[in-house]
Coordinates of C-alpha atoms and ligand atoms in Angstrom, one line a residue:
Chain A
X1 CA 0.0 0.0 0.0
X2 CA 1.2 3.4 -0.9
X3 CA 1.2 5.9 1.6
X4 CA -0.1 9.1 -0.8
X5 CA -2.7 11.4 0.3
X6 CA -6.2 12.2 -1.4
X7 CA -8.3 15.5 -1.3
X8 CA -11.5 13.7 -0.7
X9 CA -13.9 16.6 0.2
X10 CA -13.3 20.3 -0.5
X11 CA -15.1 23.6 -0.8
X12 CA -14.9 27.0 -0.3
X13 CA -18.0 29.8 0.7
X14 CA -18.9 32.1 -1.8
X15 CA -15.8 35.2 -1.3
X16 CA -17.8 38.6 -0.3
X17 CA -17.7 41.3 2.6
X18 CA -19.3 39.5 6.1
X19 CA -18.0 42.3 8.5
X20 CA -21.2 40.9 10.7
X21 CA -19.8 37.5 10.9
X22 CA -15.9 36.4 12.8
X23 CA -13.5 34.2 11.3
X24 CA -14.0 31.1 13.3
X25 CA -17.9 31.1 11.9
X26 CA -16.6 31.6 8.4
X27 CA -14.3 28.8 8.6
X28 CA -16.8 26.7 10.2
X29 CA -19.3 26.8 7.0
X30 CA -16.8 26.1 4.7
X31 CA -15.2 23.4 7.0
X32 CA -18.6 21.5 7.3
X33 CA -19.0 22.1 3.0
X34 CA -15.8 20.2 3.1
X35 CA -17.1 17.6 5.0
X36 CA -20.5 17.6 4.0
X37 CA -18.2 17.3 0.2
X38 CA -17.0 13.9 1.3
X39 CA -20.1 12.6 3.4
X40 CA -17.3 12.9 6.6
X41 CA -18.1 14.4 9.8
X42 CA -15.3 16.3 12.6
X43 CA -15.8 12.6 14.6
X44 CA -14.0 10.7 11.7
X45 CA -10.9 14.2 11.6
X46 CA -8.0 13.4 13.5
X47 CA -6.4 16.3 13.4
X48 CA -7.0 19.9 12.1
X49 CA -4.7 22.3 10.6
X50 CA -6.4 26.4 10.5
X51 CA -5.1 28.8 8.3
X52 CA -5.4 32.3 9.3
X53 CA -2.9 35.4 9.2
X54 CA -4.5 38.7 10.6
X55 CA -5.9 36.7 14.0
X56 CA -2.2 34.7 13.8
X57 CA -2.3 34.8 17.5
X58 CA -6.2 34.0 18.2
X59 CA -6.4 30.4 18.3
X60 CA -8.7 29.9 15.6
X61 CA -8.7 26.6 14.2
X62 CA -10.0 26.0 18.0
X63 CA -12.3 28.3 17.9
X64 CA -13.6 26.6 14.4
X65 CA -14.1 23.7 16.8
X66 CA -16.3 25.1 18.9
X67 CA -18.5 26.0 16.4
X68 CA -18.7 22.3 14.6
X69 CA -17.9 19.7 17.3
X70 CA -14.9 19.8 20.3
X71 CA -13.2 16.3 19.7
X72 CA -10.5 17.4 21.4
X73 CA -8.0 16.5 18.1
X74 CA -4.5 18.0 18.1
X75 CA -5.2 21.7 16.1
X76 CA -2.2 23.3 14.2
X77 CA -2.6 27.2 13.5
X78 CA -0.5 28.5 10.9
X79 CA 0.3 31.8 9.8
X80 CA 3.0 32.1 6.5
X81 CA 2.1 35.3 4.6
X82 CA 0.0 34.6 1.3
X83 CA 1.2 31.2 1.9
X84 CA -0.9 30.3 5.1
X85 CA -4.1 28.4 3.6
X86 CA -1.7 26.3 2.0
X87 CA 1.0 25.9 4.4
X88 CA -2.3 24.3 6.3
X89 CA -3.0 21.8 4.0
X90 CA 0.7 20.9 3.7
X91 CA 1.2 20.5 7.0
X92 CA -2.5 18.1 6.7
X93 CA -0.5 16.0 3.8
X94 CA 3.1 15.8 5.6
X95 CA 1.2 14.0 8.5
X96 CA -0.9 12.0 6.6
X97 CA 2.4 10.8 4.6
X98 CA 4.3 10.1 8.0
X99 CA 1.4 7.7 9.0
X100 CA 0.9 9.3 11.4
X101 CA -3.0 10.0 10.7
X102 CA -5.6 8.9 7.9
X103 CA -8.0 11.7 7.7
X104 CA -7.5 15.3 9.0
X105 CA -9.3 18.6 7.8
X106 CA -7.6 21.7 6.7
X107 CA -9.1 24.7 6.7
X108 CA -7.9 28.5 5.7
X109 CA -10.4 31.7 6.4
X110 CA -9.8 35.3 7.1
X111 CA -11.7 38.7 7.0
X112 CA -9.3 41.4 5.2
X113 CA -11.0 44.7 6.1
X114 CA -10.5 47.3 3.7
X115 CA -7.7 50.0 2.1
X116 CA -4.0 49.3 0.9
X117 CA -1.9 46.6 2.4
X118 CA 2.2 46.7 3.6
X119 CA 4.3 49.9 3.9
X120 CA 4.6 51.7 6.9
X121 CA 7.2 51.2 9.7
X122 CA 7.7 49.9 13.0
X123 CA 6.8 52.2 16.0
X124 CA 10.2 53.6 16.4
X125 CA 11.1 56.5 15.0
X126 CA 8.8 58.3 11.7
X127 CA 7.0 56.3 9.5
X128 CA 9.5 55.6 5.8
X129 CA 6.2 54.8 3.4
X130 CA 6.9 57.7 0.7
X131 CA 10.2 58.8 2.9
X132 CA 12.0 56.0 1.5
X133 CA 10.2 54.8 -0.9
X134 CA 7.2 52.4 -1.1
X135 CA 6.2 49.6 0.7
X136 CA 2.5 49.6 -0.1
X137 CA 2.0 45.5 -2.1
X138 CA 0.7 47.3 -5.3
X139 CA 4.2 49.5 -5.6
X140 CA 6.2 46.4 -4.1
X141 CA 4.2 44.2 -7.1
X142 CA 4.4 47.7 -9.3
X143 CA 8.6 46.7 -9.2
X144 CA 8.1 42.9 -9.9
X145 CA 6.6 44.2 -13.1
X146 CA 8.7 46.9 -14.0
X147 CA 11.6 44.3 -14.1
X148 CA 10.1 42.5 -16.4
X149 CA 9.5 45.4 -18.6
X150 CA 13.2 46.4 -17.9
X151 CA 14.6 42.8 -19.2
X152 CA 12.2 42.5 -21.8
X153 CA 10.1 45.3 -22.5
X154 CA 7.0 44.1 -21.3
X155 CA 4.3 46.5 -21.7
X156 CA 1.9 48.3 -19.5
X157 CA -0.8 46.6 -21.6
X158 CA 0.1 43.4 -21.6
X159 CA -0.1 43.6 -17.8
X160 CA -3.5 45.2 -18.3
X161 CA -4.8 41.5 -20.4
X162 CA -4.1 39.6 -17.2
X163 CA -6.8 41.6 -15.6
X164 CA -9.3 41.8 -18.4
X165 CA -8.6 37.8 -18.6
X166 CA -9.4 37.0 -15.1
X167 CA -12.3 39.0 -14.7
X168 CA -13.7 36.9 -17.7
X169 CA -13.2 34.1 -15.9
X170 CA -15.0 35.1 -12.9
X171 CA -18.1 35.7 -15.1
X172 CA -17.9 31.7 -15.2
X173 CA -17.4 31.7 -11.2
X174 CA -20.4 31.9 -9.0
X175 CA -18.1 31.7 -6.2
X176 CA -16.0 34.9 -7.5
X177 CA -16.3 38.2 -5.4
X178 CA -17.2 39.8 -8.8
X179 CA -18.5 38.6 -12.0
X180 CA -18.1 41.4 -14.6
X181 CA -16.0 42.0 -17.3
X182 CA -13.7 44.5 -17.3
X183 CA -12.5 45.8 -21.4
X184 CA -9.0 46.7 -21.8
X185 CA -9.9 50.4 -21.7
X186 CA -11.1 50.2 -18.6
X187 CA -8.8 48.1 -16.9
X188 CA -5.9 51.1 -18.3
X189 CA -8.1 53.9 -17.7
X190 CA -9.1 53.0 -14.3
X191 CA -7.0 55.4 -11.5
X192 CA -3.4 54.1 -11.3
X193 CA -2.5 52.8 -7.7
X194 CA 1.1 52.6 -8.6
X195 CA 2.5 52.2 -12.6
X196 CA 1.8 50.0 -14.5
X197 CA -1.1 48.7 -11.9
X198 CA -4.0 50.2 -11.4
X199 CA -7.0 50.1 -9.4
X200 CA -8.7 46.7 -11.4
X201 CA -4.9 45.5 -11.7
X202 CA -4.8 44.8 -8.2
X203 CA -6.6 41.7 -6.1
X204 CA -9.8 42.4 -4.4
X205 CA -9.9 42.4 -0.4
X206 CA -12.4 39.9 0.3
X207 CA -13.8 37.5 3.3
X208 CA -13.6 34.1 2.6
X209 CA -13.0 30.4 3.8
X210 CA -11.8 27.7 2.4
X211 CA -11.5 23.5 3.7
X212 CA -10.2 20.3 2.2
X213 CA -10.3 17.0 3.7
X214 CA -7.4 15.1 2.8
X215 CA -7.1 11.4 3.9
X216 CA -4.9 8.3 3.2
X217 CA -5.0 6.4 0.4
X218 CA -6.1 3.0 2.7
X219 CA -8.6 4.8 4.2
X220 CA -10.5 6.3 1.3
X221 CA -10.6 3.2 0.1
X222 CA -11.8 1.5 3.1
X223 CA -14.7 4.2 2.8
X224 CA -15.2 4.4 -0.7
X225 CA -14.1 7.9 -1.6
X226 CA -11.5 7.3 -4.6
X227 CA -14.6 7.9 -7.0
X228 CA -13.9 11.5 -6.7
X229 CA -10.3 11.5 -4.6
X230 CA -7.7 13.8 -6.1
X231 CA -4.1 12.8 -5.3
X232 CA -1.6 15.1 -4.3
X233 CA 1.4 14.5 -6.4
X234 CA 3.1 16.9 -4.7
X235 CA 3.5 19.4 -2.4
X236 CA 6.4 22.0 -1.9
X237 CA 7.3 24.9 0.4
X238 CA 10.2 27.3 0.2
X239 CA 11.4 30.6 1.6
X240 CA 13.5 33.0 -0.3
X241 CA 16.8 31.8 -1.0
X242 CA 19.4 34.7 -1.2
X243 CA 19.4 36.8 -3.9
X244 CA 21.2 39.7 -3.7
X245 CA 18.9 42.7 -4.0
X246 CA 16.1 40.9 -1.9
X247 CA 16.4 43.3 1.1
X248 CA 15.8 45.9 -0.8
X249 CA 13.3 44.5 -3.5
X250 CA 11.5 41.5 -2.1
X251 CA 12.3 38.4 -4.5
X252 CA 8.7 36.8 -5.4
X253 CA 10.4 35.4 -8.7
X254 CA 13.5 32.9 -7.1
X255 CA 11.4 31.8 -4.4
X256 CA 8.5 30.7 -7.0
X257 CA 11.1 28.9 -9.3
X258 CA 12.2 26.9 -6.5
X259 CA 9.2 25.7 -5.1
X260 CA 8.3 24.9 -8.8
X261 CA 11.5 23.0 -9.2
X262 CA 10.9 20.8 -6.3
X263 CA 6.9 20.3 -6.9
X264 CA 8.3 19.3 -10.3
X265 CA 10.8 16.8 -9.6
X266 CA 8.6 15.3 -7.1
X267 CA 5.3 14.8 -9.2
X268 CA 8.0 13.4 -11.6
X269 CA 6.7 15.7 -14.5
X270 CA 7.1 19.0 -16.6
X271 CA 5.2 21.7 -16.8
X272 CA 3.7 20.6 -20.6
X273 CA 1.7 17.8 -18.4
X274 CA -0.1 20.3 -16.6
X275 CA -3.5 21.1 -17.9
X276 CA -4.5 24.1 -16.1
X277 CA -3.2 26.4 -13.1
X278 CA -4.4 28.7 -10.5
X279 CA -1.4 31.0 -9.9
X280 CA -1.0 33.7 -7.4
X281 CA -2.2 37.1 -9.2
X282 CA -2.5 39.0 -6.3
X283 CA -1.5 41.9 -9.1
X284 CA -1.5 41.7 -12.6
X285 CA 2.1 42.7 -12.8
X286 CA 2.7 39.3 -10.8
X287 CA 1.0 36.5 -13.0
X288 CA 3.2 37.8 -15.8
X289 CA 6.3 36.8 -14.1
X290 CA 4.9 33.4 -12.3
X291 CA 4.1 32.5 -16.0
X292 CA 8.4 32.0 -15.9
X293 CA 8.9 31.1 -12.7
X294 CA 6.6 28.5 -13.2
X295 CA 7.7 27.3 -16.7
X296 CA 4.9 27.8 -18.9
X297 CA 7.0 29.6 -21.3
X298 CA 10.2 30.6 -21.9
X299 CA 12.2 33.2 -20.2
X300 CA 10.8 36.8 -21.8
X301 CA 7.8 35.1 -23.2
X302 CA 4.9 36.1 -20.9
X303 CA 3.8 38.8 -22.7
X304 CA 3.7 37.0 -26.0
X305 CA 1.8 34.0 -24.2
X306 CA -0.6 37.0 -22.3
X307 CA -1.0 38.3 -26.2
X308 CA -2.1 34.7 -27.9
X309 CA -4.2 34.2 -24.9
X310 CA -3.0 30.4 -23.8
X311 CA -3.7 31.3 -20.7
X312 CA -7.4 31.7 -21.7
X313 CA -10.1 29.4 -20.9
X314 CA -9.7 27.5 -24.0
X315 CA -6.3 28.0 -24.2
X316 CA -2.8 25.8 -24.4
X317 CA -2.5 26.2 -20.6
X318 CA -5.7 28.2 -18.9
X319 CA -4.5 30.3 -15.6
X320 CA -6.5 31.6 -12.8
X321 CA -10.0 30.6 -14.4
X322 CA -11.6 30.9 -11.4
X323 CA -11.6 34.6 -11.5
X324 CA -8.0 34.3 -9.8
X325 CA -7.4 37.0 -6.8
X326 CA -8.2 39.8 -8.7
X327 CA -12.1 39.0 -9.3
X328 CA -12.6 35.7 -7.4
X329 CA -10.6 37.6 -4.2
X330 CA -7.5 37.0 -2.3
X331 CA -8.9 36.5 1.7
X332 CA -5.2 35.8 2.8
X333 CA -5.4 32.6 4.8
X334 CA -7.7 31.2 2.5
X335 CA -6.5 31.3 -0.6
X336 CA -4.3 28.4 -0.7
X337 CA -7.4 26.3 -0.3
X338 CA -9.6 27.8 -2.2
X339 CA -6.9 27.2 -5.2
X340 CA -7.0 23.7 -4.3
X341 CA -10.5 23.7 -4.4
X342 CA -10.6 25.3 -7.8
X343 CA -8.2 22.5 -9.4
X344 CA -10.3 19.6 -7.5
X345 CA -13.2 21.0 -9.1
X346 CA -11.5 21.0 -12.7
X347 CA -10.0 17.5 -12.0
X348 CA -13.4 16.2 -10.8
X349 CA -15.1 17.5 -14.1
X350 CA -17.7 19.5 -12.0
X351 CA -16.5 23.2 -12.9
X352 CA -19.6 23.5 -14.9
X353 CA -19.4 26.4 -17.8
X354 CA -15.8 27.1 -16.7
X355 CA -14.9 23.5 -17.2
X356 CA -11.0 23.2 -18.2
X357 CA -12.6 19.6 -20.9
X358 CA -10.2 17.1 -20.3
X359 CA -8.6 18.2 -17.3
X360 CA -6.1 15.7 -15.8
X361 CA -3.3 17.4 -13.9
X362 CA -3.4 20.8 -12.2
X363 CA -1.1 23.0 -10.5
X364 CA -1.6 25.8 -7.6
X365 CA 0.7 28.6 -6.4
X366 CA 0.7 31.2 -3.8
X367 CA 3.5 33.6 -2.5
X368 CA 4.0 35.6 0.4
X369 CA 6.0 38.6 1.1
X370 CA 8.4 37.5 3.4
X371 CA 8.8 35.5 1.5
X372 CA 7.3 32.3 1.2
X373 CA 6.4 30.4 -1.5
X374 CA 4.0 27.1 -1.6
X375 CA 3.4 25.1 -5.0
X376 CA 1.0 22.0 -5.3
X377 CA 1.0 19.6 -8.3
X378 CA -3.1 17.5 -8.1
X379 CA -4.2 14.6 -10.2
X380 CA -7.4 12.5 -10.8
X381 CA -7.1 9.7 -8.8
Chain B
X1 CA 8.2 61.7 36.1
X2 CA 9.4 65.2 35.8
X3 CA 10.6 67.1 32.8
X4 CA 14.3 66.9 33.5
X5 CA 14.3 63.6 33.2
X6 CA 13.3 63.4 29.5
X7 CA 15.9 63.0 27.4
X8 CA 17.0 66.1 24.9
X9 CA 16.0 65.9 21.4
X10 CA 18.8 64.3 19.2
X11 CA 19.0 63.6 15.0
X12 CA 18.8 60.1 14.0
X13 CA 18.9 58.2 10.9
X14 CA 14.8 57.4 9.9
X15 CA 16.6 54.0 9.6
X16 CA 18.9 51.9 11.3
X17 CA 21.7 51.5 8.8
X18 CA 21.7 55.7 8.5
X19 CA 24.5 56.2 10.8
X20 CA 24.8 59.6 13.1
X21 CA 27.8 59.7 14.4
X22 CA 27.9 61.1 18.0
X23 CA 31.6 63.0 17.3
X24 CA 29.9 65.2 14.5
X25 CA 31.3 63.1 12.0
X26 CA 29.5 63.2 8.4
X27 CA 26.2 60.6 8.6
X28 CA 26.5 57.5 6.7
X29 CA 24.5 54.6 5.1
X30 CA 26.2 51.3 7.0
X31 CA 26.6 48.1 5.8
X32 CA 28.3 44.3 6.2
X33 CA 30.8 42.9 4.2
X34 CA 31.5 38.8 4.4
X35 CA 34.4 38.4 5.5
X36 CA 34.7 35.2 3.1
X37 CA 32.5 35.7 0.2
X38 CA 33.1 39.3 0.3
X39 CA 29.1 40.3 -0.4
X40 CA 28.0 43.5 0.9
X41 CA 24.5 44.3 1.9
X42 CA 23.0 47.1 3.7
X43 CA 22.8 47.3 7.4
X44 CA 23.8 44.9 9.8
X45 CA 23.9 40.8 9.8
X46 CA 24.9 38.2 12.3
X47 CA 26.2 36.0 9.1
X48 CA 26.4 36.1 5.8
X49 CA 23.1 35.6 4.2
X50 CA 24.5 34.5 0.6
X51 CA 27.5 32.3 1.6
X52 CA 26.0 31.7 5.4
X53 CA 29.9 31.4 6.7
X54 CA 31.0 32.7 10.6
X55 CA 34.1 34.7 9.1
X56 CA 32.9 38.1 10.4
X57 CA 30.7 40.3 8.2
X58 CA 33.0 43.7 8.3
X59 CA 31.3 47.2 8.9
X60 CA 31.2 49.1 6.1
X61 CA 30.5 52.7 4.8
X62 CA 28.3 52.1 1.6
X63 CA 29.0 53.7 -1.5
X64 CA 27.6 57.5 -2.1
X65 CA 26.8 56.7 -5.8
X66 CA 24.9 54.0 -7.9
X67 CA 22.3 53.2 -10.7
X68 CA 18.8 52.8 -11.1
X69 CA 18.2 49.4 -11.3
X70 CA 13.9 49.3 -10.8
X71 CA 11.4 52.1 -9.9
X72 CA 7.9 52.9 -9.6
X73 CA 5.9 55.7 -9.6
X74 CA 3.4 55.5 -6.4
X75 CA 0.0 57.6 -7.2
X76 CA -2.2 56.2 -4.2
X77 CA -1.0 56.0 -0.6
X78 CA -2.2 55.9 2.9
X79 CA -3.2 59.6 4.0
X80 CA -1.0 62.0 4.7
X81 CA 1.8 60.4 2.1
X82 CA 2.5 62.7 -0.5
X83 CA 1.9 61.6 -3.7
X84 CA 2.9 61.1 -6.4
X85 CA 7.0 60.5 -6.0
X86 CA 9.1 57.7 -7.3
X87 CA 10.1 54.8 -5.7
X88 CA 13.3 53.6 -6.5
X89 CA 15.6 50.6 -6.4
X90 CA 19.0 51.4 -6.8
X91 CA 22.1 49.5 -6.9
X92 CA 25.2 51.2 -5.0
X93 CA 28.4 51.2 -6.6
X94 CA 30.8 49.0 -4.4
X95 CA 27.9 46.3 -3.9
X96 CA 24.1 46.8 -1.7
X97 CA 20.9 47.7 -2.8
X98 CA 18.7 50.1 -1.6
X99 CA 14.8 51.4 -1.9
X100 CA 13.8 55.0 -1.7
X101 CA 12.3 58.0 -3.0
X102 CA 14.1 59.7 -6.4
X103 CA 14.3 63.2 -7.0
X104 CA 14.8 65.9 -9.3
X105 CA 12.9 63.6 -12.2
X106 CA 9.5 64.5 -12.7
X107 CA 7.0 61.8 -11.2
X108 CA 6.3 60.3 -14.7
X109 CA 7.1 56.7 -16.0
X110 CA 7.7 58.1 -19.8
X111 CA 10.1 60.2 -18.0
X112 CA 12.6 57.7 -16.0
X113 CA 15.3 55.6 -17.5
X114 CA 16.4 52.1 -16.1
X115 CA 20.3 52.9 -15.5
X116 CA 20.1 56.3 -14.8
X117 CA 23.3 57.4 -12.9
X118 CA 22.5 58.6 -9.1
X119 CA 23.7 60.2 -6.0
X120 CA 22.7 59.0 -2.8
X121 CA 22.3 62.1 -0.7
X122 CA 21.7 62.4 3.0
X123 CA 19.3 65.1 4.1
X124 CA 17.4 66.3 7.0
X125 CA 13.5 65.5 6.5
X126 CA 10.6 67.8 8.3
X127 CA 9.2 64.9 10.0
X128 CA 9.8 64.6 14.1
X129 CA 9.0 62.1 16.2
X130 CA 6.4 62.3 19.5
X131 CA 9.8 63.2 21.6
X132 CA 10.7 65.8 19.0
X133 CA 13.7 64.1 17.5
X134 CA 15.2 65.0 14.2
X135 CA 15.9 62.9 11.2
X136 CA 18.2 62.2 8.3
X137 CA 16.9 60.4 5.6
X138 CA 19.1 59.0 1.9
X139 CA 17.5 60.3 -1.4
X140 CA 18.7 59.3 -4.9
X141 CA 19.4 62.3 -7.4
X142 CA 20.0 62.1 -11.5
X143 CA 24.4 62.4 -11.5
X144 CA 24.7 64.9 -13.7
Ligands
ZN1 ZN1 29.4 35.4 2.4

């Protein structure tokens, strides 16, 4: 018997604004979808890891438990930047391919509030933000792009496509924040946040949860889940490796290409046996570059592969069809999941009319500033 | 606790690696050398983050000039941030990389060149802190 790991339940709540509602209640829903998902209840979990990153220090995967049954299972809270909902479920799969469990539940949630994220300073001394230059994630993301541009010239509206692409996409989603389309012209016209992204060029701030069940391979077949189990192939975590403007200019792109490397080598395939990908477009700028880091073209491509739209639904390789985190939304902690929960879906064949057809293998990314990167490869059991 | 106590207003660097000296000594951006590999970053290490070796990272003075490697031009911030101004990566000749705000080039992307030869600059800013210290902040400026 092998020891891999199945996703046999997952879901995630529709993404929105529930400033009426906490964390641990948000998590709770889509923790019993997940379950529900599967036909599992929190009696058959034996162990939970929670996703969250603004209530890091709030105990909440216990507080999830109150809400759907105290079992008194070990709980794991994790915090990793963008990186957290699925440093949760890798942490779920690492124990489950120790032996040391069968069936545990991870689950990623968080409430985001409103208004720009980063920059600042510590309480000592004067705030830097606009002192010494930016901190603020759109200018941060607003320099990931402008390399590219400086090394190959991409262009302000080939960033622009990513967003027009994905809010397509999330037209297909009902799960999305939004579901409107947003025309070229409008995606450039709209106020600039920092150049080249502007306002619908950076992810939406959203509430949302996100769970997966993930169980042994003996046990899901003990209860009869492999009809709709989804192996992990592989799972990989890294943190920035030294590169050497990264103090200055946080390094999203060598941190990416070594987790890919790993989750690569692992799965024991290449990038052209991947049928679809939900990659971490927290700004338009970004997706550009992870479409390198992550191998679906060459080096200095992106903006070619952007301009022949294979990243379209319907395309070679179709990225972020879910609406990705600039129309679905990017509710830190959960995001990790909810991209799992977006491949499953594909993989399963029940993504109705935004249905990758003949989807086999999937991949998900996110990436932290820190920074942290997490890269999983899935395939239809 | 009475007003004597408090201690008088000084200038500081508005980061750590801005160096004040106390002797009245020009200010200074700090940073590490390896003592093995023979990287230079800003600011201060225990080790050396590229070759990770114990041989000592030295302190350095970073260099006064460089080149625009990356920027940005920042048009929304949190309130009370002036906008717009550029953000700026530049690299310092003599090795380290820093991030701040260029000057003297009008906030417009058409109008900034990758490579553009700098100055880094020290300057007093207007900003105090709640115990009404002064501070020194590095700016970038077009070399002419
Ligand atoms: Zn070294």
């Amino acid at each position: 018997m092998s020891n891999d790991v199945y996703v046999v339940g997952t879901d995630m709540i529709k993404f929105g604004r529930f400033p009426e509602r906490s964390v641990p209640e948000l998590g709770a829903q889509a923790a019993l979808m997940a379950l529900d998902d599967c036909g599992l209840t929190i009696q058959d979990c034996q162990a939970v890891y929670s996703g969250n990153l603004f209530e890091a220090s709030g105990g909440v995967g216990q507080r999830i438990l109150r809400e759907i049954g105290q079992t008194g299972v070990p709980v794991v809270n994790v915090a990793n930047a963008c990186a957290t909902g699925a440093t949760a479920f890798r942490e779920g799969w690492m124990a489950i391919k120790a032996g040391v469990y069968d069936i545990v539940l991870c689950v990623g949630s968080e409430q985001m509030g409103s208004g720009l994220l980063g920059g600042g300073g510590g309480s000592k001394g004067i705030p830097t933000e606009g002192l010494l230059g930016s901190g603020t994630m759109p200018s941060v993301f607003a320099h990931v792009g402008l390399e590219h541009t400086r090394q190959y010239g991409t262009t302000f509206e080939q960033f622009a496509k990513v967003s027009v692409k994905n809010h397509h996409h999330s037209t297909l989603n009902p799960k999305a924040m939004y579901q409107k389309e947003t025309p070229l012209e409008e995606v450039m016209g709209a106020e600039m946040i920092s150049y080249p992204n502007t306002k619908l060029m950076c992810s939406v701030n959203v509430d949302g949860s996100a769970a997966a069940v993930l169980c042994s391979e003996k046990k899901a077949k003990e209860l009869g889940l492999m009809g709709r189990a989804v192996k992990v192939r592989a799972s990989a975590l890294t943190s920035d490796p030294y590169t050497p403007r990264n103090i200055a200019m946080m390094d999203f792109n060598a941190v990416t290409r070594l987790a890919a490397k790993t989750a690569y080598e692992m799965a024991g395939l290449g990038p052209d046996e991947v049928d679809l990908i939900e990659l971490h477009d927290c700004f338009a700028t970004a997706e550009l570059v992870h479409y390198e880091n992550l191998g679906l073209c060459k080096d200095g491509e992106a903006g070619q592969l952007i301009d022949t739209g294979a990243t379209s639904l319907g395309g070679r390789i179709p990225v972020n069809v879910s609406g990705g985190l600039l129309s679905k939304g990017h509710p830190l902690g959960a995001t990790g999941i909810a991209n799992i929960y977006e491949i499953t879906t594909h993989l399963r064949g029940e993504a109705g009319n935004r249905q990758v057809d003949g989807a086999r293998i999937g991949l998900t990314h996110v990436v932290g500033a820190g920074s942290a990167c997490a890269v999983h490869i899935l395939e239809k059991a | 606790m009475s007003a004597a106590l408090k201690p008088e207003p000084t200038t500081k660097g508005a980061v750590p690696f801005l160096v004040v000296p106390k002797d009245g000594a020009a200010p200074y951006l700090a940073g590490s050398k390896c003592g093995k590999c023979g990287e230079v970053v800003a600011g201060t290490r225990l080790t050396c983050g590229k070759c990770g070796a114990r041989a000592g990272m030295a302190h350095v003075k970073l260099g006064s000039t460089g080149t625009l490697y990356n920027f940005t031009v920042v048009y929304r911030n949190f309130p009370g941030v002036p906008v717009p101004f550029i953000s700026a990566i530049v690299d310092v000749d003599g090795g380290g990389t820093l991030k701040g705000n260029l000057l003297g080039v009008e906030p417009d992307p058409a109008k900034i060149r990758f490579d553009l030869p700098v100055n880094i600059v020290i300057r007093p800013v207007p900003q105090k802190d709640k115990d009404g210290n002064s501070y020194l902040a590095y700016f970038f400026e077009p070399r002419a």
